[in-house]
Tab-separated table of C-alpha atoms and ligand atoms in Angstrom:
chain	number	residue	atom	x	y	z
A	1	MET	CA	0.047	0.348	-0.177
A	2	THR	CA	1.397	2.985	-1.290
A	3	LEU	CA	0.892	6.377	1.230
A	4	GLN	CA	-2.264	8.151	1.415
A	5	PRO	CA	-3.565	11.224	2.562
A	6	ARG	CA	-6.857	11.705	4.938
A	7	PRO	CA	-9.233	11.284	1.249
A	8	GLY	CA	-10.084	14.282	0.004
A	9	LEU	CA	-6.663	16.018	0.509
A	10	LEU	CA	-5.854	15.596	-2.792
A	11	ASP	CA	-8.232	17.494	-4.354
A	12	ILE	CA	-8.023	20.974	-2.526
A	13	LYS	CA	-5.677	23.220	-5.349
A	14	PRO	CA	-4.167	25.087	-3.569
A	15	TYR	CA	-4.360	28.385	-3.193
A	16	VAL	CA	-1.988	30.835	-5.093
A	17	PRO	CA	-0.994	34.367	-3.952
A	18	GLY	CA	-1.085	37.221	-5.317
A	19	ALA	CA	1.841	37.734	-7.946
A	20	ALA	CA	4.526	38.588	-6.893
A	21	ALA	CA	6.511	41.957	-8.607
A	22	PRO	CA	9.282	41.411	-10.565
A	23	GLU	CA	11.911	43.989	-9.962
A	24	GLY	CA	11.114	47.341	-9.961
A	25	ALA	CA	7.636	46.211	-10.522
A	26	VAL	CA	4.735	47.836	-9.080
A	27	LYS	CA	2.861	45.159	-6.974
A	28	LEU	CA	-1.351	45.781	-6.790
A	29	SER	CA	-2.282	42.033	-6.780
A	30	SER	CA	-2.512	41.607	-3.363
A	31	ASN	CA	-4.631	44.078	-1.454
A	32	GLU	CA	-1.204	44.972	1.321
A	33	ASN	CA	-1.033	48.532	2.490
A	34	ALA	CA	0.489	51.117	-0.408
A	35	LEU	CA	1.637	53.652	3.050
A	36	GLY	CA	3.676	50.426	4.484
A	37	CYS	CA	3.326	49.953	8.021
A	38	SER	CA	2.819	51.960	11.080
A	39	PRO	CA	6.810	53.138	12.451
A	40	LYS	CA	6.164	52.507	15.734
A	41	ALA	CA	5.158	48.632	15.143
A	42	ALA	CA	8.575	49.117	13.256
A	43	ASP	CA	10.852	49.701	15.521
A	44	ALA	CA	9.106	47.404	17.941
A	45	PHE	CA	10.376	44.430	15.407
A	46	LYS	CA	13.647	45.417	15.730
A	47	ALA	CA	14.120	45.710	18.972
A	48	ALA	CA	12.958	42.256	19.161
A	49	ALA	CA	15.357	41.663	17.408
A	50	SER	CA	16.793	41.578	21.182
A	51	SER	CA	14.743	38.757	22.010
A	52	LEU	CA	14.601	35.938	19.705
A	53	HIS	CA	16.258	33.360	21.708
A	54	ILE	CA	13.124	33.946	23.996
A	55	TYR	CA	9.608	31.357	23.471
A	56	PRO	CA	7.084	34.108	22.428
A	57	ASP	CA	3.829	34.556	25.830
A	58	GLY	CA	1.708	31.317	24.238
A	59	GLY	CA	-1.238	33.194	25.428
A	60	ALA	CA	-0.715	36.776	23.437
A	61	THR	CA	-1.230	38.494	26.687
A	62	GLU	CA	-0.355	41.878	25.807
A	63	LEU	CA	-1.785	42.498	22.143
A	64	ARG	CA	-4.319	40.580	23.445
A	65	GLU	CA	-5.080	43.153	25.931
A	66	ALA	CA	-3.799	45.496	23.390
A	67	ILE	CA	-6.706	45.225	21.336
A	68	ALA	CA	-9.459	44.762	24.656
A	69	LYS	CA	-8.569	48.150	25.301
A	70	MET	CA	-8.701	49.793	21.723
A	71	GLU	CA	-12.391	47.919	20.719
A	72	SER	CA	-13.029	47.851	24.313
A	73	LEU	CA	-13.664	43.834	24.682
A	74	LYS	CA	-13.052	41.230	26.368
A	75	ALA	CA	-9.766	40.298	26.391
A	76	ASP	CA	-10.341	36.473	26.863
A	77	GLN	CA	-12.440	36.374	24.128
A	78	ILE	CA	-10.168	36.940	21.823
A	79	VAL	CA	-6.868	34.629	20.190
A	80	CYS	CA	-4.023	35.862	17.989
A	81	GLY	CA	-3.336	33.853	15.034
A	82	ALA	CA	-0.863	33.958	12.649
A	83	GLY	CA	-2.750	35.585	9.779
A	84	SER	CA	-7.081	35.239	9.982
A	85	ASP	CA	-6.107	32.613	7.691
A	86	GLU	CA	-5.115	30.654	10.807
A	87	LEU	CA	-7.781	31.217	12.796
A	88	LEU	CA	-10.129	29.980	9.758
A	89	GLN	CA	-8.031	27.555	9.548
A	90	LEU	CA	-8.109	26.247	13.257
A	91	ILE	CA	-12.028	27.306	13.191
A	92	GLY	CA	-12.393	24.463	10.066
A	93	LYS	CA	-10.418	22.087	12.351
A	94	ALA	CA	-12.448	22.457	15.581
A	95	TYR	CA	-15.942	22.611	14.233
A	96	LEU	CA	-16.062	20.379	10.738
A	97	ALA	CA	-15.921	17.014	9.997
A	98	PRO	CA	-16.164	14.660	7.061
A	99	GLY	CA	-19.535	15.605	5.093
A	100	ASP	CA	-20.331	18.830	7.006
A	101	LYS	CA	-22.228	21.791	4.464
A	102	VAL	CA	-20.258	25.182	4.249
A	103	VAL	CA	-22.165	27.960	2.879
A	104	GLN	CA	-20.011	30.379	2.016
A	105	SER	CA	-21.696	33.507	-0.560
A	106	GLN	CA	-20.809	32.928	-4.178
A	107	TYR	CA	-17.922	34.981	-4.553
A	108	GLY	CA	-16.623	34.570	-1.109
A	109	PHE	CA	-12.648	34.769	-0.115
A	110	LEU	CA	-11.125	31.411	-1.311
A	111	VAL	CA	-10.067	30.183	1.881
A	112	TYR	CA	-13.199	29.391	3.237
A	113	ARG	CA	-13.040	26.979	0.427
A	114	LEU	CA	-10.028	25.333	0.969
A	115	VAL	CA	-10.670	24.914	5.357
A	116	ALA	CA	-14.211	22.867	4.790
A	117	MET	CA	-12.152	20.921	1.891
A	118	GLN	CA	-9.679	20.443	4.736
A	119	SER	CA	-11.612	18.788	7.128
A	120	GLY	CA	-13.347	16.611	4.313
A	121	ALA	CA	-16.677	18.871	4.751
A	122	GLU	CA	-18.549	20.469	1.493
A	123	ILE	CA	-18.270	23.911	0.964
A	124	VAL	CA	-21.492	25.091	-0.901
A	125	SER	CA	-22.497	28.620	-2.828
A	126	ALA	CA	-25.573	30.289	-1.728
A	127	PRO	CA	-25.334	32.892	-5.341
A	128	GLU	CA	-25.044	37.042	-4.536
A	129	LYS	CA	-26.814	40.053	-6.905
A	130	ASN	CA	-24.868	42.687	-7.833
A	131	TYR	CA	-21.793	40.569	-6.530
A	132	THR	CA	-23.473	41.433	-3.427
A	133	ALA	CA	-24.050	38.656	-0.392
A	134	ASP	CA	-27.610	38.484	-0.692
A	135	VAL	CA	-28.571	37.038	3.119
A	136	ASP	CA	-31.834	34.661	1.533
A	137	ALA	CA	-30.272	32.975	-0.012
A	138	LEU	CA	-27.611	32.633	2.514
A	139	ILE	CA	-30.294	31.440	4.612
A	140	GLU	CA	-32.134	28.951	1.952
A	141	THR	CA	-28.293	27.746	1.139
A	142	ALA	CA	-28.002	27.145	5.046
A	143	GLY	CA	-31.329	25.287	5.757
A	144	ASP	CA	-31.172	23.651	9.194
A	145	ASP	CA	-27.612	21.233	8.627
A	146	ALA	CA	-24.812	24.301	8.017
A	147	LYS	CA	-21.998	24.243	10.593
A	148	ILE	CA	-20.489	26.717	9.531
A	149	VAL	CA	-21.251	30.355	7.369
A	150	PHE	CA	-18.361	32.235	6.257
A	151	LEU	CA	-19.745	35.931	5.152
A	152	ALA	CA	-16.440	38.071	5.087
A	153	ASN	CA	-17.868	41.630	5.068
A	154	PRO	CA	-16.438	44.137	3.261
A	155	ASN	CA	-15.489	40.859	0.828
A	156	ASN	CA	-12.475	40.083	-0.984
A	157	PRO	CA	-12.962	40.112	-3.845
A	158	THR	CA	-16.201	42.377	-5.151
A	159	GLY	CA	-15.216	44.779	-1.783
A	160	THR	CA	-19.133	45.074	-1.296
A	161	TRP	CA	-21.238	44.854	1.797
A	162	ILE	CA	-24.506	43.925	3.411
A	163	SER	CA	-26.063	47.217	6.166
A	164	GLY	CA	-25.787	45.489	10.321
A	165	SER	CA	-29.726	44.868	9.745
A	166	GLU	CA	-28.914	42.400	7.426
A	167	ILE	CA	-26.089	40.264	9.353
A	168	ARG	CA	-28.683	40.603	11.561
A	169	ARG	CA	-31.576	38.672	10.186
A	170	LEU	CA	-28.737	36.714	7.954
A	171	ARG	CA	-28.077	35.556	12.364
A	172	GLU	CA	-31.798	35.049	13.523
A	173	GLY	CA	-32.434	33.422	10.081
A	174	LEU	CA	-30.200	30.368	10.711
A	175	PRO	CA	-30.023	27.390	13.358
A	176	ALA	CA	-28.770	28.260	16.801
A	177	SER	CA	-27.011	25.229	15.488
A	178	THR	CA	-24.809	26.743	12.805
A	179	LEU	CA	-21.728	29.205	13.656
A	180	LEU	CA	-21.640	32.148	11.410
A	181	VAL	CA	-18.108	33.418	10.904
A	182	ILE	CA	-17.691	37.069	10.038
A	183	ASP	CA	-14.488	37.956	8.034
A	184	CYS	CA	-14.024	41.350	8.741
A	185	ALA	CA	-10.784	41.553	7.517
A	186	TYR	CA	-11.551	45.360	5.587
A	187	GLY	CA	-14.415	46.670	8.243
A	188	GLU	CA	-11.382	49.181	9.169
A	189	PHE	CA	-11.885	50.494	5.958
A	190	VAL	CA	-15.911	51.272	6.281
A	191	ASP	CA	-17.385	54.332	7.267
A	192	ALA	CA	-21.124	53.798	5.689
A	193	PRO	CA	-23.337	54.623	8.283
A	194	GLU	CA	-25.223	51.424	7.628
A	195	TYR	CA	-21.964	49.556	7.570
A	196	GLU	CA	-21.727	48.602	11.496
A	197	ASP	CA	-19.295	46.548	13.395
A	198	PRO	CA	-20.250	43.123	14.241
A	199	LEU	CA	-17.885	42.246	16.950
A	200	ALA	CA	-21.196	43.268	18.969
A	201	LEU	CA	-22.936	40.619	17.927
A	202	VAL	CA	-20.658	38.063	19.368
A	203	SER	CA	-22.261	38.834	22.620
A	204	GLU	CA	-25.555	39.617	21.770
A	205	TYR	CA	-26.275	35.871	19.678
A	206	GLY	CA	-24.117	33.486	20.735
A	207	ASN	CA	-22.459	31.881	18.116
A	208	VAL	CA	-21.046	34.655	15.926
A	209	VAL	CA	-17.140	34.258	15.469
A	210	VAL	CA	-15.893	37.726	14.073
A	211	THR	CA	-12.531	37.537	12.496
A	212	ARG	CA	-9.872	40.361	11.841
A	213	THR	CA	-6.580	41.498	10.336
A	214	PHE	CA	-3.353	42.958	11.127
A	215	SER	CA	-2.673	42.511	6.548
A	216	LYS	CA	-4.122	45.308	5.547
A	217	ILE	CA	-4.663	48.521	7.327
A	218	HIS	CA	-2.553	47.691	9.495
A	219	GLY	CA	0.017	46.776	6.891
A	220	LEU	CA	1.679	43.613	8.772
A	221	ALA	CA	0.953	40.980	5.645
A	222	GLY	CA	4.710	39.694	5.936
A	223	LEU	CA	4.701	39.207	9.644
A	224	ARG	CA	0.861	36.996	9.436
A	225	LEU	CA	-0.716	38.741	12.855
A	226	GLY	CA	-4.426	38.274	13.258
A	227	TRP	CA	-7.044	37.908	16.072
A	228	MET	CA	-10.724	36.560	16.175
A	229	TYR	CA	-13.383	37.859	19.273
A	230	GLY	CA	-16.370	35.087	20.557
A	231	PRO	CA	-18.043	33.098	22.934
A	232	LYS	CA	-16.225	31.524	25.303
A	233	GLU	CA	-17.128	28.805	24.556
A	234	VAL	CA	-15.639	28.580	21.326
A	235	VAL	CA	-12.425	30.269	22.509
A	236	ASP	CA	-11.795	27.932	24.812
A	237	VAL	CA	-12.346	25.576	22.367
A	238	ILE	CA	-9.636	27.109	19.589
A	239	HIS	CA	-7.538	27.196	21.653
A	240	ARG	CA	-7.859	23.098	22.125
A	241	VAL	CA	-5.710	23.512	19.078
A	242	ARG	CA	-4.424	25.737	18.548
A	243	GLY	CA	-0.316	25.583	18.476
A	244	PRO	CA	0.682	26.474	21.632
A	245	PHE	CA	2.898	29.551	20.718
A	246	ASN	CA	1.234	30.314	17.441
A	247	VAL	CA	2.157	33.976	17.178
A	248	ASN	CA	5.861	34.919	16.914
A	249	LEU	CA	7.162	37.296	18.877
A	250	PRO	CA	7.995	40.230	17.271
A	251	ALA	CA	4.752	39.839	15.750
A	252	ILE	CA	3.308	39.853	19.259
A	253	GLU	CA	6.023	43.600	19.609
A	254	ALA	CA	5.120	44.740	16.642
A	255	GLY	CA	0.534	44.171	16.725
A	256	THR	CA	0.806	45.585	19.882
A	257	ALA	CA	2.844	48.548	19.325
A	258	ALA	CA	0.376	48.253	15.222
A	259	ILE	CA	-3.012	48.953	17.029
A	260	GLN	CA	-2.071	51.621	19.583
A	261	ASP	CA	-0.919	53.560	16.457
A	262	ARG	CA	-3.867	55.689	15.392
A	263	ASP	CA	-2.560	57.705	13.476
A	264	PHE	CA	-1.303	55.187	10.728
A	265	LEU	CA	-4.651	53.769	11.018
A	266	LYS	CA	-6.209	57.176	9.510
A	267	LYS	CA	-3.646	57.754	8.206
A	268	SER	CA	-4.314	54.335	5.674
A	269	LYS	CA	-8.056	55.523	6.205
A	270	GLU	CA	-7.362	58.649	4.606
A	271	HIS	CA	-4.418	57.286	1.335
A	272	ASN	CA	-7.519	55.248	0.765
A	273	ASP	CA	-10.420	56.770	0.659
A	274	GLN	CA	-8.993	59.402	-1.841
A	275	SER	CA	-7.072	56.247	-3.955
A	276	LEU	CA	-10.730	54.108	-4.451
A	277	ALA	CA	-12.528	57.480	-5.064
A	278	PHE	CA	-9.788	58.622	-8.090
A	279	LEU	CA	-10.112	54.495	-8.844
A	280	THR	CA	-13.562	54.643	-9.215
A	281	GLN	CA	-14.236	57.898	-11.217
A	282	GLN	CA	-11.816	57.659	-13.914
A	283	LEU	CA	-11.993	53.920	-14.393
A	284	GLY	CA	-15.452	54.717	-14.566
A	285	GLY	CA	-14.995	57.962	-16.147
A	286	LEU	CA	-13.687	55.474	-19.558
A	287	GLY	CA	-16.098	53.372	-19.315
A	288	TYR	CA	-14.869	50.423	-17.567
A	289	GLU	CA	-17.498	48.633	-14.796
A	290	VAL	CA	-16.064	49.307	-11.729
A	291	THR	CA	-17.746	46.709	-9.094
A	292	PRO	CA	-18.327	50.085	-5.906
A	293	SER	CA	-15.719	48.736	-3.434
A	294	VAL	CA	-15.199	49.962	0.713
A	295	CYS	CA	-11.970	47.924	0.812
A	296	ASN	CA	-8.457	49.089	-0.463
A	297	PHE	CA	-9.356	47.579	-3.703
A	298	VAL	CA	-10.996	47.870	-6.814
A	299	LEU	CA	-13.076	44.795	-9.124
A	300	VAL	CA	-12.884	46.291	-12.996
A	301	HIS	CA	-14.786	44.014	-15.440
A	302	PHE	CA	-13.744	43.706	-18.759
A	303	SER	CA	-15.782	42.927	-22.413
A	304	GLU	CA	-15.441	40.192	-23.749
A	305	ALA	CA	-13.920	40.943	-27.039
A	306	PRO	CA	-10.876	39.106	-28.396
A	307	GLY	CA	-8.155	41.653	-27.291
A	308	LYS	CA	-10.221	42.895	-25.045
A	309	THR	CA	-10.591	40.866	-22.396
A	310	ALA	CA	-9.036	40.695	-18.386
A	311	ASP	CA	-6.537	38.671	-20.091
A	312	ASP	CA	-5.303	41.006	-22.508
A	313	ALA	CA	-5.857	43.869	-19.352
A	314	ASN	CA	-3.509	41.973	-16.975
A	315	LYS	CA	-0.951	40.692	-19.458
A	316	TYR	CA	-1.027	44.362	-20.811
A	317	LEU	CA	-0.208	46.221	-17.513
A	318	ALA	CA	2.380	43.160	-16.586
A	319	GLU	CA	4.150	44.485	-19.465
A	320	ARG	CA	3.963	47.860	-17.475
A	321	GLY	CA	4.891	47.320	-15.287
A	322	LEU	CA	1.938	47.476	-13.105
A	323	ILE	CA	1.083	43.575	-11.454
A	324	VAL	CA	-2.251	43.459	-10.000
A	325	ARG	CA	-4.502	39.853	-9.601
A	326	GLY	CA	-6.558	37.926	-12.586
A	327	VAL	CA	-9.229	36.655	-10.625
A	328	GLN	CA	-10.196	33.576	-12.582
A	329	PRO	CA	-10.431	31.332	-9.675
A	330	TYR	CA	-13.940	32.958	-8.245
A	331	GLY	CA	-15.105	32.037	-11.521
A	332	LEU	CA	-15.010	36.370	-12.834
A	333	PRO	CA	-12.732	35.390	-15.288
A	334	ASN	CA	-13.370	38.465	-16.928
A	335	ALA	CA	-12.516	41.263	-13.978
A	336	LEU	CA	-8.843	42.230	-12.525
A	337	ARG	CA	-8.733	43.381	-8.993
A	338	ILE	CA	-6.967	46.002	-8.846
A	339	SER	CA	-5.096	47.159	-4.842
A	340	VAL	CA	-5.228	51.328	-4.451
A	341	GLY	CA	-1.450	51.577	-4.587
A	342	LEU	CA	0.996	54.847	-3.678
A	343	GLU	CA	-0.829	58.427	-5.946
A	344	GLU	CA	1.857	57.895	-8.664
A	345	HIS	CA	0.233	53.900	-8.919
A	346	ASN	CA	-2.906	54.074	-9.161
A	347	ARG	CA	-2.320	57.661	-12.249
A	348	ALA	CA	-0.301	54.580	-13.792
A	349	VAL	CA	-3.085	51.911	-14.059
A	350	VAL	CA	-5.583	54.303	-14.581
A	351	ASP	CA	-3.547	55.443	-17.946
A	352	ALA	CA	-2.686	52.229	-18.708
A	353	LEU	CA	-5.987	51.099	-18.871
A	354	GLU	CA	-6.993	54.350	-21.181
A	355	ALA	CA	-4.307	53.365	-23.510
A	356	PHE	CA	-5.653	49.324	-23.065
A	357	ALA	CA	-8.780	51.165	-23.868
A	358	LYS	CA	-7.858	52.933	-26.698
A	359	ALA	CA	-5.243	50.257	-28.213
B	401	PLP	C1	-6.270	39.589	2.840
B	401	PLP	C2	-7.271	38.557	3.656
B	401	PLP	C3	-7.424	37.870	4.861
B	401	PLP	C4	-6.196	38.495	5.802
B	401	PLP	O1	-5.771	36.782	5.732
B	401	PLP	P1	-4.124	36.641	6.660
B	401	PLP	O2	-4.231	35.777	7.179
B	401	PLP	O3	-4.913	37.573	7.924
B	401	PLP	O4	-2.918	37.909	6.289
B	401	PLP	C5	-8.551	37.705	5.671
B	401	PLP	N1	-9.803	37.512	4.892
B	401	PLP	C6	-10.103	38.286	3.098
B	401	PLP	C7	-11.747	38.213	3.026
B	401	PLP	C8	-9.231	38.981	3.272
B	401	PLP	O5	-8.969	39.482	1.612
């Protein structure tokens, strides 16, 4: 007998990250922070160099307390992870068994599919309307037996979101035995009044988990740091399945500095507001359909005409040193996802896509 992994694992298509940028090119393929990270976080990271021989605090206490203070949460209901990816995976590891049903929205973040398949669970997608999650479809798809519903709000790669009242309607329409995981990787970028920070729902409903990340507005994607907030029962289970030192020492130090650096957050938000408006207006003005986004990227749709497709545009941009993200794996073969860059990079994208439209 040859060595065999658990059934189903060889069906997994490994996640393909946004393409790396060759020397001199501009990387707009992974929704990273164009402004870098907080200088205070970078200093804390450097200072941690003298402690690399020491194990980190396995409970990441300092970081959890800093997050709890900033967000007015209970520190003992926070779990930190090596990116929110790890936390999503731990949730799957803790709650999913082979054959279980996991529900996501049609264009949901690809990691949810990975999480389901890693446990031998089945992932079912609920159709969207206008590239936006549809609560009725999610409730219907979940039925009475979904183990987990994953919802990114706002969502990657569409950049769209649903209101707090819609999220509540979703939670109330799901069975109590279904865990609702709300992935808030881009929550800090949103300021629409109807958008609601879902952290309050954790204590209100008891079967809601919220995940957050340091990779986007905090600009610490390379460090791998995220956190989740959940009911005590869920947190207790996640602690049992996580590695004892799952968050590294420099990440704890840099994350603690980052969460307190409100100036950097404000700067990042302002830069994003300006860039999103610029990209959306300019590309829209050139005749491209741009899905309205509240994240740090835009989803741009292309025609199916030969020479004018998303693939053609992707190549055209790459030849000009602009690396963006094809979203074929999401079932969006006619679109590209373009991350917000520095002002000159946003301008370069618009100029290149103007030339592409005319070519
Ligand atoms: C980027 C992103 C994350 C963050 O992943 P990390 O592992 O924290 O870097 C989570 N969810 C969505 C939808 C994302 O786009």
